[in-house]
PDB file of C-alpha atoms in Angstrom:
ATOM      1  CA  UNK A   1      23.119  23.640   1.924  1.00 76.00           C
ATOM      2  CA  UNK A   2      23.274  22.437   5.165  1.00 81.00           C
ATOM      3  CA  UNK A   3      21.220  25.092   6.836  1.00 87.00           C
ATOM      4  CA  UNK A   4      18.566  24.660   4.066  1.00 87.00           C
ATOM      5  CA  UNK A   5      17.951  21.469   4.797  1.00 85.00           C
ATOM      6  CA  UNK A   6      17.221  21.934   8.499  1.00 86.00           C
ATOM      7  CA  UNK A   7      15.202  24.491   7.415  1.00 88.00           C
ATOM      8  CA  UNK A   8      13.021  21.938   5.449  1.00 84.00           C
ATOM      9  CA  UNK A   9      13.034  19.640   8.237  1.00 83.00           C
ATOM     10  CA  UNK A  10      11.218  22.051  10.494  1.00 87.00           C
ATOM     11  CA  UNK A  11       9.162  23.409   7.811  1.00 90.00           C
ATOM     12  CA  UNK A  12       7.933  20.043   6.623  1.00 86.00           C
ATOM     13  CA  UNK A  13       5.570  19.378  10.256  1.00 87.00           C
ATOM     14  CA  UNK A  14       4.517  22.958   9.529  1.00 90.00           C
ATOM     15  CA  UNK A  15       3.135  22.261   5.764  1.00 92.00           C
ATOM     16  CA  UNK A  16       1.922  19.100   6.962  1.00 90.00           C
ATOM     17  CA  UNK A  17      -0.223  20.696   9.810  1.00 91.00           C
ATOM     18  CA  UNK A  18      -1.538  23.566   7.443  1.00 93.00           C
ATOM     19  CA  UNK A  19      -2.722  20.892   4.625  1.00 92.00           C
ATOM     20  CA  UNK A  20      -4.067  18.347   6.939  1.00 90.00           C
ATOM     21  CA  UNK A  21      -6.533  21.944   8.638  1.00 92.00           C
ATOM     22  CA  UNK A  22      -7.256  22.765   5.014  1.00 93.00           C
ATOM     23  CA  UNK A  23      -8.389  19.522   3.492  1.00 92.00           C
ATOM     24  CA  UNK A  24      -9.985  18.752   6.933  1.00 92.00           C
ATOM     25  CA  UNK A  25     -12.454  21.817   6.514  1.00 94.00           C
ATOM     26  CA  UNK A  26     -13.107  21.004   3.253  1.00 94.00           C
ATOM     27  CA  UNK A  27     -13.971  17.383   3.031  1.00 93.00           C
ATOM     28  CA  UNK A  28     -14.392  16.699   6.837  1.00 92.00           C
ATOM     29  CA  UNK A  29     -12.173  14.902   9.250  1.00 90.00           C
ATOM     30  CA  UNK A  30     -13.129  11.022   8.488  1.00 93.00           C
ATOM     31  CA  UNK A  31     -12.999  11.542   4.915  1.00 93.00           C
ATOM     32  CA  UNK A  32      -9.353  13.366   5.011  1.00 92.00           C
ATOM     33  CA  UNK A  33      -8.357  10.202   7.583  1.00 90.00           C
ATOM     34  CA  UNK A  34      -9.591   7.900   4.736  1.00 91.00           C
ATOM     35  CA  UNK A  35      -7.920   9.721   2.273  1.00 87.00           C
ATOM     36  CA  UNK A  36      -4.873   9.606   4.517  1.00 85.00           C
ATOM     37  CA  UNK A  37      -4.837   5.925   5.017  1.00 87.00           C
ATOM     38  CA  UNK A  38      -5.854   5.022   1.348  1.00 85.00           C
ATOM     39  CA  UNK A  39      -2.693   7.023  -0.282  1.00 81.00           C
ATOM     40  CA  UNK A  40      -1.038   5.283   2.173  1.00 80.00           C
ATOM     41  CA  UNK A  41      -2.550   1.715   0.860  1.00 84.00           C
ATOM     42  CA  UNK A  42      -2.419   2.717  -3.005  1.00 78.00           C
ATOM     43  CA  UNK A  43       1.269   3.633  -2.043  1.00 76.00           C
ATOM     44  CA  UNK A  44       2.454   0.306  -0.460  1.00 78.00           C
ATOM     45  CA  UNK A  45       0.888  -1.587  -3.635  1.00 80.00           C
ATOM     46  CA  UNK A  46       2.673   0.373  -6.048  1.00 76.00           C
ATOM     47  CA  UNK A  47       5.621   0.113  -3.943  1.00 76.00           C
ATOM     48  CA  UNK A  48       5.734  -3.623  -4.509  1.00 79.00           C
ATOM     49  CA  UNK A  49       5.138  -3.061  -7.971  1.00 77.00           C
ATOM     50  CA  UNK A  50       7.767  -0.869  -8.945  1.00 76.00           C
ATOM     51  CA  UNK A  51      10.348  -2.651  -6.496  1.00 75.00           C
ATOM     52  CA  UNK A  52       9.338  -5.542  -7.929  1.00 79.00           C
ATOM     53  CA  UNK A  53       9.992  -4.590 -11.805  1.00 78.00           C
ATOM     54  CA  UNK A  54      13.431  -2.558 -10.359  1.00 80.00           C
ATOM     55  CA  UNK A  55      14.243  -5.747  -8.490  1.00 81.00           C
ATOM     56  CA  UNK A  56      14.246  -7.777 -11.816  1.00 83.00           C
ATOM     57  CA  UNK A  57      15.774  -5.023 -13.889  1.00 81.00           C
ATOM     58  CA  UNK A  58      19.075  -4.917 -11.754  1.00 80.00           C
ATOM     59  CA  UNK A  59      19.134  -8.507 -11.708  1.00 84.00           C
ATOM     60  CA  UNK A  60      19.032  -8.626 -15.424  1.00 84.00           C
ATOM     61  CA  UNK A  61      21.607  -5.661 -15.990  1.00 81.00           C
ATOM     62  CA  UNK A  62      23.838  -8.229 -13.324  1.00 79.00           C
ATOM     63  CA  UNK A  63      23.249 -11.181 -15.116  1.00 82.00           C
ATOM     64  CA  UNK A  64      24.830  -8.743 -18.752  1.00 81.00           C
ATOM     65  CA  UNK A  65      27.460  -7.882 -16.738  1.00 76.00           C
ATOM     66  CA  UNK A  66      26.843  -3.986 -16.832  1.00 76.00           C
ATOM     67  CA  UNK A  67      26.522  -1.391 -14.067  1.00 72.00           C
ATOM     68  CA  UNK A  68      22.566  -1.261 -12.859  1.00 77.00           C
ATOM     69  CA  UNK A  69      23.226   2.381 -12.655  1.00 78.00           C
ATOM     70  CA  UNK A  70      19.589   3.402 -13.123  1.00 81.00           C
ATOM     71  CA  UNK A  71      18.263   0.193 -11.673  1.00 82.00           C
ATOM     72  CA  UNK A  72      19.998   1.643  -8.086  1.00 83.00           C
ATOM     73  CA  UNK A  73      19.137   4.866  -8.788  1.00 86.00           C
ATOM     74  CA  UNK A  74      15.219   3.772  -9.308  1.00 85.00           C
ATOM     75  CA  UNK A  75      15.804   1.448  -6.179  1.00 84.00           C
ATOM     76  CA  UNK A  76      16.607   4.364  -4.507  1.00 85.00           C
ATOM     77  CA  UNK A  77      14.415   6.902  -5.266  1.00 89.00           C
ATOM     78  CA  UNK A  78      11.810   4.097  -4.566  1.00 86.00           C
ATOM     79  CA  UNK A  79      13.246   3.485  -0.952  1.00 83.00           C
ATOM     80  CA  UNK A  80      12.827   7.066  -0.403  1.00 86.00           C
ATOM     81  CA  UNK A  81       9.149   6.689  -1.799  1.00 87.00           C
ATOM     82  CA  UNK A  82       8.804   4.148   1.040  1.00 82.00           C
ATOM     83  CA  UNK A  83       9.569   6.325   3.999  1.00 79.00           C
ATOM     84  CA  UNK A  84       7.875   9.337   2.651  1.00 84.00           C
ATOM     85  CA  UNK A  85       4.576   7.213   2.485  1.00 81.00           C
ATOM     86  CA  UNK A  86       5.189   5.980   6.114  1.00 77.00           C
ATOM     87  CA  UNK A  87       4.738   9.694   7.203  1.00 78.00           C
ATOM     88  CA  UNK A  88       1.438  11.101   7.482  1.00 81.00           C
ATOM     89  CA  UNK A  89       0.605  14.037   5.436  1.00 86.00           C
ATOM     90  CA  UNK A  90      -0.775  14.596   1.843  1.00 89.00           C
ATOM     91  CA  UNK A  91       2.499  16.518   0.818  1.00 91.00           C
ATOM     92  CA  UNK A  92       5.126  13.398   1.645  1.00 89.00           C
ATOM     93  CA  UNK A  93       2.240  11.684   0.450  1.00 87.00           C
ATOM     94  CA  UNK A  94       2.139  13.571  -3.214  1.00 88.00           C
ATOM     95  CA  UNK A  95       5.693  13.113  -3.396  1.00 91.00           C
ATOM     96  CA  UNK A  96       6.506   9.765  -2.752  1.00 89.00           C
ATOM     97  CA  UNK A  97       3.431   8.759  -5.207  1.00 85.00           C
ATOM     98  CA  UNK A  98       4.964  11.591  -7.421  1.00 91.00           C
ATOM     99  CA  UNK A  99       8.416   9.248  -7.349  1.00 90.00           C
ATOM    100  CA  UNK A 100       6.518   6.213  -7.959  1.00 85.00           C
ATOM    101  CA  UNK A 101       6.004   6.898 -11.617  1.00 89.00           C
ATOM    102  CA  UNK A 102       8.673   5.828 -13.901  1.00 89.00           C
ATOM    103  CA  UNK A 103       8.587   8.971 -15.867  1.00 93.00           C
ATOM    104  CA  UNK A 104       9.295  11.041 -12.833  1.00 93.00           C
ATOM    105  CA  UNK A 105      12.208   8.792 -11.859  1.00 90.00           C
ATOM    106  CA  UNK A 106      13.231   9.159 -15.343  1.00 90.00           C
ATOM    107  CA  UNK A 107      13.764  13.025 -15.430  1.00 92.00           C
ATOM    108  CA  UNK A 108      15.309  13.247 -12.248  1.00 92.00           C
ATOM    109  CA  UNK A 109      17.582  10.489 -13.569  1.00 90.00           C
ATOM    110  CA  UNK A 110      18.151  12.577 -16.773  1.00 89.00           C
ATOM    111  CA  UNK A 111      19.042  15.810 -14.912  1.00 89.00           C
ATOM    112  CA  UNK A 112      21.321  14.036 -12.639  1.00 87.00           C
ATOM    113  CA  UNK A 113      23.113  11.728 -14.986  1.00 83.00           C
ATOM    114  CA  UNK A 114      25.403  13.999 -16.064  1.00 80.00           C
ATOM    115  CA  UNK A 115      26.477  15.443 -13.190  1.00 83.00           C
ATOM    116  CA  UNK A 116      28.338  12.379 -11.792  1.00 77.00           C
ATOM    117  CA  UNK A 117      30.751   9.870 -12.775  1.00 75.00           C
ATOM    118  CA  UNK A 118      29.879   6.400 -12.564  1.00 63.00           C
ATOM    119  CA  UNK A 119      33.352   4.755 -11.873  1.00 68.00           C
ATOM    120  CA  UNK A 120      32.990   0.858 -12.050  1.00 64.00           C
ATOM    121  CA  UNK A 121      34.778  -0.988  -9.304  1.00 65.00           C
ATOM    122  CA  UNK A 122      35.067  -4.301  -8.298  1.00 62.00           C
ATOM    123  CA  UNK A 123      34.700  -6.270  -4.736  1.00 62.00           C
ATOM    124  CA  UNK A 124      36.900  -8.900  -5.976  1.00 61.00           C
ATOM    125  CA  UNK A 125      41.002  -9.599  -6.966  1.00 56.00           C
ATOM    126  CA  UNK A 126      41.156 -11.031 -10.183  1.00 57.00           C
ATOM    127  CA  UNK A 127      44.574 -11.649 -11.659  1.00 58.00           C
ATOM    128  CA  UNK A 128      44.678 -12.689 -15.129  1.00 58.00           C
ATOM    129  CA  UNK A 129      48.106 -14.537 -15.992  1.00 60.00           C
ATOM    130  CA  UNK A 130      50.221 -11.954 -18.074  1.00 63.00           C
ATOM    131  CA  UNK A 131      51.437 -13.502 -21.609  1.00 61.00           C
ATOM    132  CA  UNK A 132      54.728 -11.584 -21.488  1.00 65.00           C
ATOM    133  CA  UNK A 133      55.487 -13.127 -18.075  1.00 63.00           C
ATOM    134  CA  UNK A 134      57.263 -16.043 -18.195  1.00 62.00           C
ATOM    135  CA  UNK A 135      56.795 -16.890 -14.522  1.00 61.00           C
ATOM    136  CA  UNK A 136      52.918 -16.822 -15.618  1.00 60.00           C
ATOM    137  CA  UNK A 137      53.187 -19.156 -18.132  1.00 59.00           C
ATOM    138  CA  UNK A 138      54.811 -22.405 -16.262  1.00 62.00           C
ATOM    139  CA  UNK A 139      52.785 -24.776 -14.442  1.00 63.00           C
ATOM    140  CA  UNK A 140      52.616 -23.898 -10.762  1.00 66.00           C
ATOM    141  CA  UNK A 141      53.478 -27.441  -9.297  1.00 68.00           C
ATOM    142  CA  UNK A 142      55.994 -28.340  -6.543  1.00 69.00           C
ATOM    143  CA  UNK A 143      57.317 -31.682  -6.675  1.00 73.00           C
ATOM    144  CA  UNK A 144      58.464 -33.346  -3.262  1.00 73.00           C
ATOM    145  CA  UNK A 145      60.802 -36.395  -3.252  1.00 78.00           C
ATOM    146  CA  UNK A 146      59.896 -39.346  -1.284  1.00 77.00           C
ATOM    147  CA  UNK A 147      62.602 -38.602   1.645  1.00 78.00           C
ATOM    148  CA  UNK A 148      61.068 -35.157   1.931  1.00 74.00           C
ATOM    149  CA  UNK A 149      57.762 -36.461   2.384  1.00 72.00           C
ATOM    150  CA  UNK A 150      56.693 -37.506   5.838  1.00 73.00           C
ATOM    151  CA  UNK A 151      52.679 -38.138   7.492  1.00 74.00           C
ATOM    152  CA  UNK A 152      52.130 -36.823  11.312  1.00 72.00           C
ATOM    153  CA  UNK A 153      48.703 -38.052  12.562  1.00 58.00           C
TER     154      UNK A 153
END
């Protein structure tokens, strides 16, 4: 998996190149610069958009007190959207404005979901008292006597 990767990496530049000769004898070289710099336009305003609307669904799924699970997942497809567009070519290009549609981000959600395990987890300790317990259940005061008390300042 590893090795394929790398292999894309290198081969990406090279697919690049070829497209940008191709669409640069057909249409010209100022039009395929303009073309260049408008996807990459049209891409940063439907960038905002869709962060914008994933943005306010994760809140929302917060605020319920569920897991944003497709919220994040749509957040990060989105991110990846983001650096795709920053690289010039009309193939990174067609696939970061291919992950900018909800319905694309949708499947690829649907064919991933059920291969993982969302496991919910918290970043805070939260005892609640336990009824049994009936440590738990007495008032947690400490009372001094007036000889034990004493004020250093």
């Amino acid at each position: 998996m590893a090795r394929l990767i790398a292999f894309s990496f290198l081969l990406l530049p090279l697919i690049e190149i070829a497209l940008f000769i191709v669409v640069g004898r057909a249409i010209g070289l100022l039009p395929t610069l303009a073309l260049v710099i408008l996807a990459a336009i049209m891409g940063a305003v439907l960038l905002r958009q869709q962060g914008l609307g994933v943005i306010t669904r994760m809140r929302n799924s917060v605020n319920a007190g569920t897991v944003p699970g497709r919220a994040m997942f749509d957040a990060m497809l989105i991110g990846v959207a983001a650096v795709l567009l920053v690289l010039p070519g009309f193939l990174s290009d067609i696939v970061a404005l291919a992950l900018l549609i909800p319905a694309v981000r949708g499947v690829i959600f649907a064919n991933l979901a059920g291969r993982f395990t969302v496991v919910e987890t918290t970043t805070s300790y939260r005892r609640h008292p336990n009824p049994h317990d009936p440590w738990e259940s007495q008032p947690k005061a400490i009372d001094l006597k007036d000889e034990d008390w004493r004020e250093d300042r």
